[in-house]
C-alpha atoms as one frame of an Amber mdcrd trajectory, in Angstrom:
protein
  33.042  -2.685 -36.847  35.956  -2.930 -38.102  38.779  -5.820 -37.987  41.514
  -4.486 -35.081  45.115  -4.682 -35.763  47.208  -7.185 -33.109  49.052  -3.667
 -32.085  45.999  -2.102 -31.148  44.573  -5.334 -29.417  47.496  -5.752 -27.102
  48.206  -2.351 -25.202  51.353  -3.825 -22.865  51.867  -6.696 -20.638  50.951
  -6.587 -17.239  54.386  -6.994 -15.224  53.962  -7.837 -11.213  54.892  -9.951
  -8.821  52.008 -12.087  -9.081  52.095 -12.012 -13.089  55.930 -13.046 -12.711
  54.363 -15.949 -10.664  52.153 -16.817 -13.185  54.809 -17.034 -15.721  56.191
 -20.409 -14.230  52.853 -21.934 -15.077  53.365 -20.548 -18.797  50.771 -18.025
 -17.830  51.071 -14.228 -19.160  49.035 -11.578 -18.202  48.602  -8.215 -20.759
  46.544  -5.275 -20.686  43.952  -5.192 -23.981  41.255  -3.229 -25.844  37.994
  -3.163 -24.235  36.636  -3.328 -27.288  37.981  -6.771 -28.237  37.278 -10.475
 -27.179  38.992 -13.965 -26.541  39.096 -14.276 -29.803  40.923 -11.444 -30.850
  43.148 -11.917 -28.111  44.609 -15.710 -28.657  45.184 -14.163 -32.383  46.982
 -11.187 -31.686  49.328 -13.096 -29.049  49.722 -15.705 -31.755  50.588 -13.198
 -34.438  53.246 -10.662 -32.260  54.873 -13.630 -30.770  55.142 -16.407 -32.917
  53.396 -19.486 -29.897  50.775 -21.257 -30.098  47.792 -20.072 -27.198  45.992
 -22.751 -25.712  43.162 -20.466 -23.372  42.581 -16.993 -22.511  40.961 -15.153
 -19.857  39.499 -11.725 -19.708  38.353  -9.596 -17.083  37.585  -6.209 -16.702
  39.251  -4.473 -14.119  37.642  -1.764 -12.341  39.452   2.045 -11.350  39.649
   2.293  -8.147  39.344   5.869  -6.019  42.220   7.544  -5.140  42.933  10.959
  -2.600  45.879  13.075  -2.863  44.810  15.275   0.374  41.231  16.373   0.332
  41.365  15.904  -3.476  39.879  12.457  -4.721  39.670  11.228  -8.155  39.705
   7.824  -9.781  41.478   5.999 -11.925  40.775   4.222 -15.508  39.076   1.201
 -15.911  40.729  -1.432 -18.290  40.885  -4.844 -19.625  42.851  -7.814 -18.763
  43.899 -10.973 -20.651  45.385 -13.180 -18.726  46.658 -15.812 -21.642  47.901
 -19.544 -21.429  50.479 -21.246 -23.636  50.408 -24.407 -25.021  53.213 -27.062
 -23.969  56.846 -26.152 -24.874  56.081 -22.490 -25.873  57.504 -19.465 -23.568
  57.381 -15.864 -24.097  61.366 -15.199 -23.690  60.958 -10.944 -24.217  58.723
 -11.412 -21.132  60.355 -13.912 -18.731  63.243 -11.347 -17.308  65.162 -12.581
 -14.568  63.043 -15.927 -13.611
């Protein structure tokens, strides 16, 4: 298999209420490849943003079913990497208005 680029690991960050709460603890929460790892995930945060990552998390998040009248459908599965930063290191195109 080949090596992914950090532009195809990282699809977009994940931007809620509860990742916005997360961001206090230098905790930031993106939405990744399936195909990749941990691994490939602390590099490609390293890489587009210039800190330093000190742990990563990953979970696969599951679609869930939705109905629009008697029609039902569901929606896409994807990744999540939810990734902390070492001490002193922030992510200032993510933190907004905190």
């Amino acid at each position: 298999m080949e090596k992914l680029r950090a532009y195809d690991i990282i699809t977009r960050p994940v931007l809620t209420e509860k990742s916005y709460m997360l961001m206090q603890d230098r905790k930031y929460t993106f939405e990744v490849s399936r195909e990749c790892n941990k691994t490939d995930v602390k590099e490609a945060i390293e890489a587009l943003y210039g800190v330093k990552v000190e742990k990563v998390f990953v979970m696969n998040v599951k679609g869930k079913v939705k109905r629009m009248g008697k029609n039902e459908g569901k929606t896409r599965s994807w990744k999540k990497a939810i990734v902390k930063l070492a001490d002193g290191y922030v992510i200032k195109e993510l933190q907004g208005n905190i």
